């Protein structure tokens, strides 16, 4: 046992005694070795230090001072400032690192921009060769990477050596493959351009790989900012890029803290931000990029449930808990930080866990035999201490092993907090340390309710020997990854990412590639003239010439209501809006919905959750039925649309395409399959496309029926329930649709329609905490407000930026892009074998 390694208090005495015995031995004699009997009587570990000689030599070769890596060169910070990086396991300074200013950010982005055409022109195979070279070089230098990671971050060498670095190499191999296959598998997509990537300190090199590999594979160039506590492996990686001859500027590593990150987020030439870190900073970034058109993926915090059913193998569960919450000192966004255990086995599990915790070993991260290393920084340790105190103040019972932690580094013992109520701070807030809460449940239903009682949704782990039960529970948990009888398992072939306030976007797997591309048509349409809006889309047209064909009968008055929970409902306010036809004459009135109507509609949509739980076949049938009933009323719809648009041919086309589109999504309903990923473990890794939940949709003015159908149908087809604000100018196309819906067996609440003024409705819909996703296809001036409001509950938002979509085009307005935007990918890992 090394000096820094913790020891049980009583065993410590034994050890000291043993040392005395050794000291008695004559210096001339061979050193006294413990006998086999002695070893067996204590079963103590000896020290197993990993050398840091090579790592120190590398740091010394750089004079322990690192600049930015820009355009393939080391570039001194323009402000001349450096900040220290420290070894948290020994509290020793390691190196000084450049602090990035906005000027440095501009330099790095310019270098990435300059490298872009060449990198893209290289093609998939060319890029695959570089990614392959990176993977090979990581493997060749894996021990140096592992040691540097452990001294910079504090994680046990066993983890950096056996988990982080092998996964890094695997990620580059896997994505070398995606680069190679891009022309075939992603042929309808093109790179985004320069991407900005910001990563945290808990898996410094692994997060770098998760970000850099897919970005490069898809033909982007990048600027990556490592976390300020753990910059060193990224700098070694920069050097590796030079070694393999990566073209300058393709990868730029810029150091600094949150201010440097913010400058990168704000840079106008950055087309996408990929961020991993806290939900708080994720929210800042969502707001900072609102309205900019920058693509965004956020992998944020978590409070993942670790669910133990009574038939679970408790010994495996105990090892699972070790991996769930004591892996990387619990500084893992998907850490299983809430144990939920069935009441009947709770005491037995607690007893076993305590026994295991007594034997966990904490200490110098470079000791190969320790289980728990150091906390990354004093501020993080303080946060853990404060939150645990808050937990006990709120009534939790604290349990820690009897041994004490070493004092020469930043250590915190493994901790269980039991007697925790679901609403208490420690059950809700991410502690990001080796601290787990312990709660009980009686039934699977209660377990699921407790598991989902969080604003996060990153991961979950389900323990039961009954696979039927586990696979029934897995889809009901709102989380991006569910591990069955295992935990914290990752692979490059499987996507990872969150639901709800854990963020959006996936990293890994084919699903992760879409974060780094845009549809090819967007690029081809770039700069194409705006589709000329018809007068009826922008304002009132000149009144039509009166026709002289005798006296006309007044039309029968028609006022439509809102459609909420399967019923036509009067608007809360009791006001109507006049809707003009193409000539400016009044065509009808619609209800003027307000915020209360939106709230009612969202509630009705939530109550229609059965829509997602029903079969895809049923959804297909109902969408076909909608198409059938729309076709039945074809001439009626054409007549009304013709009055709205002032163009009978356009009206005819609009109805025909709407019927076709309903057919398209009826067809997709049972065909938008998931996948079984080829992960290298003995595991079936199921990637399921899951409905997002309640979706808000804001329709464009253009194509009042076709755009409405093109947006609503994919959302319904994949099992979402929808609140839609139809075309503000031509809402009657949607309200006429009520009758189609009423005759098509669509369950109440699956589709709710609120007409009215956008400015009165969109703010409530986009800021509503119970709306999980918002699609906004209104005027582009509105996107900023929508994206800002979406930051409240971190709902996914999809706003149209850039070239306007041609709603009549199958390529631009139908298909997989819409289905992908309607779904989350959930990865469920099911290991097999005895
Ligand atoms: P953690 O809780 O993991 O420390 P943070 O969210 O604070 O996570 O930090 C993650 C990364 O985000 C770090 O690289 C940090 O420097 C960066 N960062 C912090 N604040 C901002 C900001 N306002 N804008 C951009 N990046 C930021």
GROMACS .gro file of N, CA and C and ligand atoms in nm, residues 198-201 225-228 256-258 261-262 265 275-278 281 284-285 432, ligand 1:
model
   93
  198UNK      N    1  -1.628   2.234  -2.683
  198UNK     CA    2  -1.589   2.270  -2.545
  198UNK      C    3  -1.612   2.149  -2.457
  199UNK      N    4  -1.509   2.109  -2.387
  199UNK     CA    5  -1.519   1.983  -2.312
  199UNK      C    6  -1.489   2.003  -2.164
  200UNK      N    7  -1.534   1.909  -2.082
  200UNK     CA    8  -1.513   1.920  -1.937
  200UNK      C    9  -1.388   1.844  -1.893
  201UNK      N   10  -1.371   1.839  -1.762
  201UNK     CA   11  -1.247   1.785  -1.707
  201UNK      C   12  -1.258   1.639  -1.662
  225UNK      N   13  -1.170   2.352  -2.711
  225UNK     CA   14  -1.120   2.409  -2.586
  225UNK      C   15  -1.130   2.306  -2.474
  226UNK      N   16  -1.016   2.259  -2.424
  226UNK     CA   17  -1.022   2.166  -2.311
  226UNK      C   18  -1.063   2.240  -2.184
  227UNK      N   19  -1.096   2.164  -2.082
  227UNK     CA   20  -1.131   2.227  -1.953
  227UNK      C   21  -1.004   2.283  -1.890
  228UNK      N   22  -1.023   2.389  -1.815
  228UNK     CA   23  -0.906   2.457  -1.758
  228UNK      C   24  -0.831   2.372  -1.654
  256UNK      N   25  -0.794   2.774  -2.205
  256UNK     CA   26  -0.857   2.885  -2.134
  256UNK      C   27  -0.974   2.838  -2.052
  257UNK      N   28  -1.036   2.932  -1.984
  257UNK     CA   29  -1.150   2.896  -1.899
  257UNK      C   30  -1.281   2.931  -1.969
  258UNK      N   31  -1.384   2.953  -1.890
  258UNK     CA   32  -1.516   2.979  -1.947
  258UNK      C   33  -1.520   3.100  -2.038
  261UNK      N   34  -1.416   2.994  -2.368
  261UNK     CA   35  -1.526   2.915  -2.425
  261UNK      C   36  -1.635   3.007  -2.478
  262UNK      N   37  -1.667   3.110  -2.401
  262UNK     CA   38  -1.774   3.203  -2.443
  262UNK      C   39  -1.735   3.274  -2.572
  265UNK      N   40  -1.789   3.040  -2.854
  265UNK     CA   41  -1.933   3.028  -2.882
  265UNK      C   42  -1.982   3.146  -2.965
  275UNK      N   43  -2.092   2.089  -2.699
  275UNK     CA   44  -2.053   2.120  -2.562
  275UNK      C   45  -2.084   2.002  -2.471
  276UNK      N   46  -1.991   1.971  -2.383
  276UNK     CA   47  -2.019   1.879  -2.272
  276UNK      C   48  -1.981   1.951  -2.145
  277UNK      N   49  -2.071   1.952  -2.050
  277UNK     CA   50  -2.041   2.019  -1.923
  277UNK      C   51  -2.169   2.033  -1.842
  278UNK      N   52  -2.172   2.133  -1.759
  278UNK     CA   53  -2.285   2.147  -1.667
  278UNK      C   54  -2.409   2.200  -1.739
  281UNK      N   55  -2.405   2.590  -1.768
  281UNK     CA   56  -2.330   2.648  -1.881
  281UNK      C   57  -2.398   2.613  -2.013
  284UNK      N   58  -2.648   2.870  -2.073
  284UNK     CA   59  -2.585   2.997  -2.118
  284UNK      C   60  -2.554   2.987  -2.268
  285UNK      N   61  -2.503   2.872  -2.310
  285UNK     CA   62  -2.465   2.856  -2.451
  285UNK      C   63  -2.589   2.854  -2.540
  432UNK      N   64  -2.179   1.519  -0.828
  432UNK     CA   65  -2.056   1.502  -0.904
  432UNK      C   66  -1.940   1.462  -0.814
  835LIG     P1   67  -1.814   2.125  -1.506
  835LIG     O1   68  -1.933   2.125  -1.417
  835LIG     O2   69  -1.788   1.997  -1.572
  835LIG     O3   70  -1.697   2.200  -1.451
  835LIG     P2   71  -1.861   2.346  -1.676
  835LIG     O4   72  -1.989   2.349  -1.749
  835LIG     O5   73  -1.837   2.448  -1.573
  835LIG     O6   74  -1.855   2.200  -1.629
  835LIG     O7   75  -1.739   2.349  -1.776
  835LIG     C1   76  -1.730   2.269  -1.890
  835LIG     C2   77  -1.653   2.343  -1.996
  835LIG     O8   78  -1.724   2.461  -2.031
  835LIG     C3   79  -1.514   2.388  -1.953
  835LIG     O9   80  -1.427   2.370  -2.062
  835LIG     C4   81  -1.536   2.535  -1.922
  835LIG    O10   82  -1.419   2.612  -1.938
  835LIG     C5   83  -1.638   2.573  -2.026
  835LIG     N1   84  -1.720   2.692  -1.994
  835LIG     C6   85  -1.753   2.740  -1.872
  835LIG     N2   86  -1.830   2.850  -1.884
  835LIG     C7   87  -1.849   2.870  -2.017
  835LIG     C8   88  -1.923   2.966  -2.094
  835LIG     N3   89  -1.993   3.063  -2.038
  835LIG     N4   90  -1.920   2.954  -2.228
  835LIG     C9   91  -1.852   2.855  -2.287
  835LIG     N5   92  -1.781   2.763  -2.220
  835LIG    C10   93  -1.779   2.769  -2.087
   0.00000   0.00000   0.00000
